[in-house]
Coordinates of C-alpha atoms and ligand atoms in Angstrom, one line a residue:
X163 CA 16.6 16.5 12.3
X164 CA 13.7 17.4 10.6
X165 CA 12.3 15.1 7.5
X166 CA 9.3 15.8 5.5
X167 CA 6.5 12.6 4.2
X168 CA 5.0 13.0 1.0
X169 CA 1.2 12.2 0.8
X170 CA -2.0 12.3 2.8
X171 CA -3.6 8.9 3.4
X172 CA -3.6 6.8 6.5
X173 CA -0.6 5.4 5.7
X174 CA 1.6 9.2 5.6
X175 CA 0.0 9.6 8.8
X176 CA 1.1 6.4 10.4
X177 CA 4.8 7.0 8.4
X178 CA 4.5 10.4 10.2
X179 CA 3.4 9.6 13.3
X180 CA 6.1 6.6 14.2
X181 CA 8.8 8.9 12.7
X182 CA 8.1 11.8 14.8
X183 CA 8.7 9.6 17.9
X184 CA 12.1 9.4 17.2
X185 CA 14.1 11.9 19.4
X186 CA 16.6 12.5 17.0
X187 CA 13.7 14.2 14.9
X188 CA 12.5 17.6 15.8
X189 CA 9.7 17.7 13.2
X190 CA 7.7 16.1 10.7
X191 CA 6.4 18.0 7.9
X192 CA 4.0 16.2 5.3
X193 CA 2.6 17.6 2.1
X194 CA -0.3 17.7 2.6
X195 CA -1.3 15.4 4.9
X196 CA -4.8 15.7 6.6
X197 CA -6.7 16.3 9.8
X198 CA -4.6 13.5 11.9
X199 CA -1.0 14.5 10.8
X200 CA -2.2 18.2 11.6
X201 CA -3.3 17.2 15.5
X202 CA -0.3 15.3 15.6
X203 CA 2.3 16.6 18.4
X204 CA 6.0 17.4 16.2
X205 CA 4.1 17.0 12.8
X206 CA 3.2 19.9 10.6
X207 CA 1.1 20.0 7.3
X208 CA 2.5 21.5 4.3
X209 CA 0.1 22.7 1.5
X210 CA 2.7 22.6 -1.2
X211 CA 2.2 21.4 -5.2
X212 CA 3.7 17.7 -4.6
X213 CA 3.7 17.1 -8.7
X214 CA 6.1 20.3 -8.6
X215 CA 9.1 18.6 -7.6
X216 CA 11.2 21.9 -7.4
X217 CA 8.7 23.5 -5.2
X218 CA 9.6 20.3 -3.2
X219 CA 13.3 21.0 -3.9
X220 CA 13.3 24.7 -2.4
X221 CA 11.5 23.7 1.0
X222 CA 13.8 20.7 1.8
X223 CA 16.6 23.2 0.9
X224 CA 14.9 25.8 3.3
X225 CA 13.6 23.9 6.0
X226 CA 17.0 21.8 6.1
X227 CA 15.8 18.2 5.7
X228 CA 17.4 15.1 6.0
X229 CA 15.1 12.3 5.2
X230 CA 12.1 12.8 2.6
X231 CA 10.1 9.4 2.3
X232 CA 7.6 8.6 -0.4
X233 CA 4.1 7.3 0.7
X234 CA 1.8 6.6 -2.6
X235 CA 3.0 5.3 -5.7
X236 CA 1.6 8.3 -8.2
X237 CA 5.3 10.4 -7.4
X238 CA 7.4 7.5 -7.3
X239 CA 5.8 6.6 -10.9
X240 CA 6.6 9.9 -11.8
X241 CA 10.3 10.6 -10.9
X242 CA 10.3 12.3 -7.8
X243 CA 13.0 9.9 -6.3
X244 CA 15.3 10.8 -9.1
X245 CA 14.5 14.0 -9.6
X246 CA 15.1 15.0 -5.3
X247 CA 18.0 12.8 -5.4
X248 CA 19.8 13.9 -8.0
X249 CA 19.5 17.6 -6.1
X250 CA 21.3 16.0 -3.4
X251 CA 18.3 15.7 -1.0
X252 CA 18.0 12.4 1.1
X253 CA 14.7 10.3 -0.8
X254 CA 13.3 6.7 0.1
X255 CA 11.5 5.5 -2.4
X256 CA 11.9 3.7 -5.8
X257 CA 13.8 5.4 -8.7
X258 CA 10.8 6.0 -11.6
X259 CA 12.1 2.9 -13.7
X260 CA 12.2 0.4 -11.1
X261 CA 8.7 2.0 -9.8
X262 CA 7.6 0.8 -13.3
X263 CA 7.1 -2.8 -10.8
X264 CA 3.7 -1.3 -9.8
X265 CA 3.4 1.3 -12.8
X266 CA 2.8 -0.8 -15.8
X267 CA 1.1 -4.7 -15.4
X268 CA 2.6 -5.4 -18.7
X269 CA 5.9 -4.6 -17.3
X270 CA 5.8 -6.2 -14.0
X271 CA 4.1 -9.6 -15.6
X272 CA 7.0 -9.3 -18.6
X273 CA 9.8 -8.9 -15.1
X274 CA 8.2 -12.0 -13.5
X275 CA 8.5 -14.4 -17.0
X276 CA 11.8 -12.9 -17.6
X277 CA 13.2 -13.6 -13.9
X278 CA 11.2 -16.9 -13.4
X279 CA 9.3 -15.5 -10.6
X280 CA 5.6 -17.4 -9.9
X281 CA 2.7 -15.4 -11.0
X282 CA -0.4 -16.0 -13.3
X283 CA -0.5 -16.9 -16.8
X284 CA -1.5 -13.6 -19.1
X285 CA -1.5 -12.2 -22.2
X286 CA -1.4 -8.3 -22.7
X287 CA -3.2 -6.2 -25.4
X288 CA -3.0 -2.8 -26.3
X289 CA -6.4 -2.6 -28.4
X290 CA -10.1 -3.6 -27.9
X291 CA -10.5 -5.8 -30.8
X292 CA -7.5 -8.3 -30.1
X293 CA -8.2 -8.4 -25.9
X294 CA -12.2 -9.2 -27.3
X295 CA -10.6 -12.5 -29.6
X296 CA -8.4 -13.5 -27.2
X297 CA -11.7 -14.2 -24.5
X298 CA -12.9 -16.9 -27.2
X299 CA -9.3 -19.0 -26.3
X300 CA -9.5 -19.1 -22.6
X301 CA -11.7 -20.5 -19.5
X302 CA -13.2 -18.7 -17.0
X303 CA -13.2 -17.2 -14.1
X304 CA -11.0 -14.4 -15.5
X305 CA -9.3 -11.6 -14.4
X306 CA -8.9 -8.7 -16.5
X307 CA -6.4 -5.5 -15.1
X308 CA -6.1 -1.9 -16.7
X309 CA -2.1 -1.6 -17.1
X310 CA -1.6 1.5 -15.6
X311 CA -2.2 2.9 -12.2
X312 CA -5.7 2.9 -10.8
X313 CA -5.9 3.2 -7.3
X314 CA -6.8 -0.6 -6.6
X315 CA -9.6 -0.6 -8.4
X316 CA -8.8 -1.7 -11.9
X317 CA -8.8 -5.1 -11.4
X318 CA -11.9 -7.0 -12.7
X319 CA -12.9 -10.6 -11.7
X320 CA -15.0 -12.0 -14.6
X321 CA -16.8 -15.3 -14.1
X322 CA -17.6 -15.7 -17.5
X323 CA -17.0 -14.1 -20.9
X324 CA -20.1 -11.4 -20.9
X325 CA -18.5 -10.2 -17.4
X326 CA -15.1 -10.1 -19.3
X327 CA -16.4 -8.1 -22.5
X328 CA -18.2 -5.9 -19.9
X329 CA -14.8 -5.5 -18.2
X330 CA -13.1 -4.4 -21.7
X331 CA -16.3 -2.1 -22.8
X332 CA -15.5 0.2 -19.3
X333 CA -11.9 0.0 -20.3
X334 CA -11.4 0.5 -23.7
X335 CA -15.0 1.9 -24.8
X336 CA -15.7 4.0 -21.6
X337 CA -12.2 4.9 -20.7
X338 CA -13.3 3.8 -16.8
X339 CA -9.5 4.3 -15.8
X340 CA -8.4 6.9 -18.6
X341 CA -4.9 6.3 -19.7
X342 CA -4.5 3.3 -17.2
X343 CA -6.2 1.4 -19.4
X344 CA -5.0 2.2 -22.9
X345 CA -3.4 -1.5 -22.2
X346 CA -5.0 -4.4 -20.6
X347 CA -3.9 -7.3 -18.9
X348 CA -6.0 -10.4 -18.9
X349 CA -4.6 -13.0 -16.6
X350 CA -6.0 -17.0 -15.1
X351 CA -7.9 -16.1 -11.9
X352 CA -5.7 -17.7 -8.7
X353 CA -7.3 -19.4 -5.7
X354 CA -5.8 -19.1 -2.1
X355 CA -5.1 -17.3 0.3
X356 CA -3.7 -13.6 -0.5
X357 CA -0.9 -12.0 2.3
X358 CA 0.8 -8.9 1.5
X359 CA 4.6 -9.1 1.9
X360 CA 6.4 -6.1 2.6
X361 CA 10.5 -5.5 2.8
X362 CA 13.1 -2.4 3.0
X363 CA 15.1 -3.2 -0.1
X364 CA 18.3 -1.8 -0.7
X365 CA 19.8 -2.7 -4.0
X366 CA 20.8 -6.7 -2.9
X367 CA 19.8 -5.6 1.0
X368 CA 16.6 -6.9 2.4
X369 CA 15.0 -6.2 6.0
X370 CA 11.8 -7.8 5.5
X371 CA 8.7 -6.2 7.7
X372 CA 6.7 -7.9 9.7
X373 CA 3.8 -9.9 7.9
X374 CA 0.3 -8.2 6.6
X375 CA -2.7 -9.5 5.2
X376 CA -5.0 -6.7 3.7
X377 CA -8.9 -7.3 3.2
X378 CA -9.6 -5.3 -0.4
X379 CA -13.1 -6.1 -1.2
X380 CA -15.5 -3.8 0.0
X381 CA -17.9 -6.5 1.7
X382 CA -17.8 -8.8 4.8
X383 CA -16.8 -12.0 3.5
X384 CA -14.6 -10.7 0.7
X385 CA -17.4 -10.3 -1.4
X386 CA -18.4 -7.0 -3.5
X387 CA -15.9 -4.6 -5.4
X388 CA -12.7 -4.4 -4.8
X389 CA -11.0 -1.3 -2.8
X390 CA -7.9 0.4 -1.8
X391 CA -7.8 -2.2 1.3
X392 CA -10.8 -2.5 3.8
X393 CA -8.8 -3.4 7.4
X394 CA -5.6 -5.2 7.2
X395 CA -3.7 -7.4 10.7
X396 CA -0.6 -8.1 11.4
X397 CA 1.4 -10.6 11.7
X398 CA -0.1 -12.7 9.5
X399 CA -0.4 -16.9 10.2
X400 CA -0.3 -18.2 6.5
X401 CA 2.9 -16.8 5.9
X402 CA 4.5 -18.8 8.3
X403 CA 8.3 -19.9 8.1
X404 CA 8.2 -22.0 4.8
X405 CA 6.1 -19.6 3.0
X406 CA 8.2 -17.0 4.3
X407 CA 11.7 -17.9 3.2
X408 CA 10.2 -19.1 -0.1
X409 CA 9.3 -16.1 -0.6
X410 CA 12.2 -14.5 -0.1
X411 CA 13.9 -17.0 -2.3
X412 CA 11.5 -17.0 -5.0
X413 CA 10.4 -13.6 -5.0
X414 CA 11.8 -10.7 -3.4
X415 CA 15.5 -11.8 -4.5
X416 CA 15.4 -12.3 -8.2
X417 CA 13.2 -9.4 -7.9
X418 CA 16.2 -7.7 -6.7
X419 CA 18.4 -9.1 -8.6
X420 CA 16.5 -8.3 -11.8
X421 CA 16.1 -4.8 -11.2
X422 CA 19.9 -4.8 -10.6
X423 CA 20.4 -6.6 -13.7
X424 CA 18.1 -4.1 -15.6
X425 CA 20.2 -1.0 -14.3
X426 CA 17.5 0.1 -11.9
X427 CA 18.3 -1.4 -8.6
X428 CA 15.7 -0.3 -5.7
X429 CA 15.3 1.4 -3.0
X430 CA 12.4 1.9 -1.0
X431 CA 9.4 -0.3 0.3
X432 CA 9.0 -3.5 -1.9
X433 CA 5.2 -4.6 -1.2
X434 CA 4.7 -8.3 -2.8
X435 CA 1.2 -8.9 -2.8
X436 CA 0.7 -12.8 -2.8
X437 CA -1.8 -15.5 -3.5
X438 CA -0.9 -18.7 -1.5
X439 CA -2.5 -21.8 -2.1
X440 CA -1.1 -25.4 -0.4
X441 CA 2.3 -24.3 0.5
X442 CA 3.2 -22.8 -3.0
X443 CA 3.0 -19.3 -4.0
X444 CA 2.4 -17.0 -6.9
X445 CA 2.5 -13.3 -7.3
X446 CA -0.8 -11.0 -7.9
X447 CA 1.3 -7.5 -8.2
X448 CA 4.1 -5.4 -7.1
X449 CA 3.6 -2.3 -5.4
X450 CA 6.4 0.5 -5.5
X451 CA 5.5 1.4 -1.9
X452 CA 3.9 0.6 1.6
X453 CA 0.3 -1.0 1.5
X454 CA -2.7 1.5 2.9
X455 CA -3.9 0.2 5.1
X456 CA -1.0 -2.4 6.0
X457 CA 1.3 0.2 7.1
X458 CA -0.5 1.1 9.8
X459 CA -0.8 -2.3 11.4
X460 CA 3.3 -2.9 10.6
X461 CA 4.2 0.4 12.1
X462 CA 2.5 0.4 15.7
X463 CA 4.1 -3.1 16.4
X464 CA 7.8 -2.0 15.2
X465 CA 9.8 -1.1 17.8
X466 CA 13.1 0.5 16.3
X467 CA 13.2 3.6 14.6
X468 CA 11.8 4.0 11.1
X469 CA 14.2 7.2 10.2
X470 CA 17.3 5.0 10.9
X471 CA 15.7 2.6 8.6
X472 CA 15.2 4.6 5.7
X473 CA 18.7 6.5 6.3
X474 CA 20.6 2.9 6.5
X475 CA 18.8 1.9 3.5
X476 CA 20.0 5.4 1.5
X477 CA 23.5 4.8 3.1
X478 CA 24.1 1.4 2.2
X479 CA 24.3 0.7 5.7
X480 CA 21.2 -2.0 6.1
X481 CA 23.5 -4.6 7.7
X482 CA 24.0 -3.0 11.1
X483 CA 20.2 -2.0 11.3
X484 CA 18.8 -4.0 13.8
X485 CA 14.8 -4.8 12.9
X486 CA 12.7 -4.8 16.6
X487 CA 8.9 -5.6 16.4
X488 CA 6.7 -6.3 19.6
X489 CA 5.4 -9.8 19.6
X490 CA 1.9 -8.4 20.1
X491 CA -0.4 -8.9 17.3
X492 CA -2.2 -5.1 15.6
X493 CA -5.8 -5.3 13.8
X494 CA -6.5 -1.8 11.6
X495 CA -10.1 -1.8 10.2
X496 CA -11.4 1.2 7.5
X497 CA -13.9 3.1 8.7
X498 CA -15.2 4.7 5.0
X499 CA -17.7 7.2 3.6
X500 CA -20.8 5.4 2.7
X501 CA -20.7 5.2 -1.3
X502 CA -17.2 4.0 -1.7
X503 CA -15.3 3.0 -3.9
X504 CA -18.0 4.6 -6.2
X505 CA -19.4 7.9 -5.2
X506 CA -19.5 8.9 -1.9
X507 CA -19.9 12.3 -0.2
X508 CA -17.8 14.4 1.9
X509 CA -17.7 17.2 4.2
X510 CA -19.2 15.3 7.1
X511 CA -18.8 16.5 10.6
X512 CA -16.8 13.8 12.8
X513 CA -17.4 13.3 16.4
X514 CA -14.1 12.0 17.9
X515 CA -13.4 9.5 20.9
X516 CA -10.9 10.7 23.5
X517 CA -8.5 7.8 24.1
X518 CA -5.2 7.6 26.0
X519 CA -4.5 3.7 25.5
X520 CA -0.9 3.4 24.2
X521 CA -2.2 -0.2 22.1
X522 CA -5.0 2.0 20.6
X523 CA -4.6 4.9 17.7
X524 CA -7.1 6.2 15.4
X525 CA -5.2 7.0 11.9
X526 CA -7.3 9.7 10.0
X527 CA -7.1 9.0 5.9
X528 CA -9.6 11.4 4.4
X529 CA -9.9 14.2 6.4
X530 CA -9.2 17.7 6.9
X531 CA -9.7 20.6 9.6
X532 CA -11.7 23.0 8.6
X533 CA -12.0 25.9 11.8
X534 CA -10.7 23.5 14.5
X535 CA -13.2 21.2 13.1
X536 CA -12.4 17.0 11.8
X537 CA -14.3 17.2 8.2
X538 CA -14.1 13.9 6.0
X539 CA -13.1 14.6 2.8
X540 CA -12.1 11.0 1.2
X541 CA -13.7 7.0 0.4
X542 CA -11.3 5.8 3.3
X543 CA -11.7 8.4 6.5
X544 CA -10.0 6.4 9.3
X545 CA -8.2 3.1 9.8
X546 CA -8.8 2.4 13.9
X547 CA -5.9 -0.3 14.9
X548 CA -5.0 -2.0 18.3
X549 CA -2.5 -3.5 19.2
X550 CA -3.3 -7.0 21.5
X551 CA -1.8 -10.3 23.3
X552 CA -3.4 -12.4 20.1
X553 CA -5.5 -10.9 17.4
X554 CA -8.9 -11.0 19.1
X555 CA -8.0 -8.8 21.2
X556 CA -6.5 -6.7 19.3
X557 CA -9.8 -6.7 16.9
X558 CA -12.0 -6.1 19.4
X559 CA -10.1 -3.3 20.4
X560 CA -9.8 -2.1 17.3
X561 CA -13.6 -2.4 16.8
X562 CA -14.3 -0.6 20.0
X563 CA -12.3 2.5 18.9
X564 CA -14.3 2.3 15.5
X565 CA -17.5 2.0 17.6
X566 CA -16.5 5.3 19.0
X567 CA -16.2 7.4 16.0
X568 CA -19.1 8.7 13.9
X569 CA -20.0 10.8 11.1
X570 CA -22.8 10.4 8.6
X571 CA -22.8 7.6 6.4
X572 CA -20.0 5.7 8.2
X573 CA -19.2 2.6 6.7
X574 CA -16.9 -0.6 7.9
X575 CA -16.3 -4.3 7.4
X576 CA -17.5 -6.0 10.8
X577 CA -15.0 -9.2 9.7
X578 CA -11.3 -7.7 10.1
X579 CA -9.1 -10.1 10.9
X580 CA -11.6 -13.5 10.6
X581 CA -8.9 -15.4 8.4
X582 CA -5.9 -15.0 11.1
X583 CA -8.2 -15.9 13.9
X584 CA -9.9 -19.2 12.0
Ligands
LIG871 P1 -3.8 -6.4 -8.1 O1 -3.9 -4.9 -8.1 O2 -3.2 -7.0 -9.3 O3 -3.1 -7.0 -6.8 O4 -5.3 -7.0 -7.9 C1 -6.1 -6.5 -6.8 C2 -6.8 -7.7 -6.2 O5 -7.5 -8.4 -7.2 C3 -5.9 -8.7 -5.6 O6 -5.5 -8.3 -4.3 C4 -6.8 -9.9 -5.6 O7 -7.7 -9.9 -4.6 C5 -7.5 -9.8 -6.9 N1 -6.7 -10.5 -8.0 C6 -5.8 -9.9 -8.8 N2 -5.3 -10.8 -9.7 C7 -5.9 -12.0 -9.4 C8 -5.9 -13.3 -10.0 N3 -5.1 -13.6 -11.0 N4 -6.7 -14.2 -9.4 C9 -7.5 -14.0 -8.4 N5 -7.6 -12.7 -7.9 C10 -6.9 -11.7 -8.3
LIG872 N1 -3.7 -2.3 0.6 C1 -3.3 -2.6 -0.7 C2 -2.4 -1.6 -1.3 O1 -1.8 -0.8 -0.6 O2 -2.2 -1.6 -2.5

């Protein structure tokens, strides 16, 4: 079977990597992918227009495929599922209207009030002028989100109201996340603990995946700007069996069952990302997808197949899918391009460690080969993860394998991991 992954981030390459174990799968093609997915034995880049869905259409008709799965959210927002699908090409990943779950805030926050699912307290505004009135009427910290897809970043923590009109000036005045921000979201900070919470959801099916807990700000100690995800481990302690089934109970089901209710049931990845505070829980977002970096964790501690997954899923077949994880714990930290998530440079030279330790895989994000040659080209470059007895060791493995990379102006959190093992 051959199947082809959509995207090129260090989660395609993990998708790409544990699917091309499978024996059943001759090849893995992934548009584009980068430098990893290229090295990778049975994967092979495809440098194909991935907004042109019937480009897409034409190769999966040529080449044969069975399975296409969806990494990042951008294509799911914009249709592909249906568009593949209703060609009559196999497609994991959310139809565009239930993707709206992590393409609009407004829409997701509206979902949760509607379903009676736990999140903040918000109001949303389409205009400057009313979002600037409405910071007069609430306390502070804040948190103020561009509506619309923006790459993790447009979410603002504002500790009092200058920071907040300072957060609408870069939306509304500056247009900091262009048409992601025509609409804001302001909503009551949450304190806690966050975990990321991550299921295969077929219509009322479930398979949730093993626990996550992502570090986005760009600092040691969660401190500084908030990124695409920094290091993430896995499993994760604070979601332990009460938080767990609550979650399923309070969350990913009428989450499901709304979306069924609303004529758009899902399919795909369901990521929950939560904040937990004293045994009760309340939902941040919903992504349409896997996390970056969580996948990679997840993925080197399952065990079973992740094709035979995403076919049962498709199939309506979820009930005789037996889940398999290794009771090891896996520790993925960033190693990123000094700079982000501002400005950072590329084209940077990578020196690469030669390792044959099964527990131990470097995931390339941003890069590309350029003559034979591992060239960053991205904020997030790598994600080293390990997998270990208990989560120190896999840390310090991890952080030995990051040790052994370089390029100029590497960057990485030194802390991945210091909430599980506290
Ligand atoms: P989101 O994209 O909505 O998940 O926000 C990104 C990150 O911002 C989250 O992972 C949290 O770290 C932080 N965040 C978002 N909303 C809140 C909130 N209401 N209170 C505290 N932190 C938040
Ligand atoms: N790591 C957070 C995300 O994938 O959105």
């Amino acid at each position: 079977m051959q199947i082809l992954v959509i995207g090129s981030g260090g989660r395609e390459h993990a998708l790409a990597w544990k699917s091309a174990q499978d024996e059943s799968v001759s090849n893995v093609f992934v548009c584009p992918g980068n430098a990893g997915t290229a090295l990778e034995n049975k994967v092979t880049n495809i440098s194909l227009d991935a907004n042109n869905f019937e480009i897409i259409e034409t190769f999966c008709k040529e080449e044969n495929i069975e399975l296409v799965i969806i990494g990042p959210e951008q294509p799911l927002v914009m249709g592909m599922t249906d568009y593949l699908q209703s060609k009559g090409i196999n497609t994991f990943g959310p139809s565009q209207a239930a993707a709206q779950l992590e393409g609009s805030k407004t829409f997701s926050k509206d979902f949760f009030v509607k379903y009676g699912i736990p999140t903040a307290g918000y109001a949303s505004f389409n205009d400057y002028d009313s979002s600037k009135n409405h910071l007069d009427t609430i306390s502070y910290p804040t948190v103020v989100k561009a509506d619309g897809l923006a790459a993790g970043k447009g979410v603002i923590i504002c500790n009092n109201k200058e920071e907040a009109l300072m957060a609408l000036d870069s939306i509304f005045k500056d247009q900091a996340f262009g048409e992601a921000g025509s609409r804001v979201v302001i909503e009551d900070f949450l304190e806690g603990e966050e975990a990321s919470f991550i299921a295969v959801v077929s219509k009322d099916k479930i398979i949730p995946l093993a626990t996550s807990q992502d570090h986005k700000a760009v600092g040691e100690g969660d401190i500084g700007l908030n990124t695409g995800g920094m290091g993430a481990y896995s499993p994760a302690p604070i979601v332990d069996e009460h938080i767990h089934q609550k979650i399923i109970n309070e969350v990913m089901r009428p989450t499901m069952n709304g979306l069924i209710a609303e004529g758009s049931p899902y399919l795909g990845f369901l990521y929950a990302g939560l904040m937990i505070k004293n045994g009760e829980l309340k939902v941040l977002e919903f992504n349409c997808r896997f996390g970056d970096p969580e996948t990679q964790p997840i993925l080197i501690r399952l065990k079973s197949s992740l094709v035979e997954l995403c076919l049962a899923a498709i199939n309506d077949e979820m009930d005789s899918y037996k889940i398999d994880w290794t009771s090891k714990h896996a520790c993925g930290v960033v190693i990123a391009s000094d700079g982000y998530p501002e400005s950072y440079e590329s084209n940077k030279e990578v020196i690469l460690p030669a390792t044959s330790d099964a527990d131990v895989k470097l995931f390339h994000a941003g890069t590309k080969l350029v003559d034979q040659k591992v060239m960053t080209s991205g904020g997030r470059v790598f994600c080293a993860t390990a997998l270990g007895e208990d989560l120190k060791t896999a840390q310090s493995k991890a952080y030995n394998l990051v040790d052994s990379v370089s390029f100029e102006g590497a960057f990485h959190r030194r802390d991945i991991g210091f909430k599980g093992i506290k």
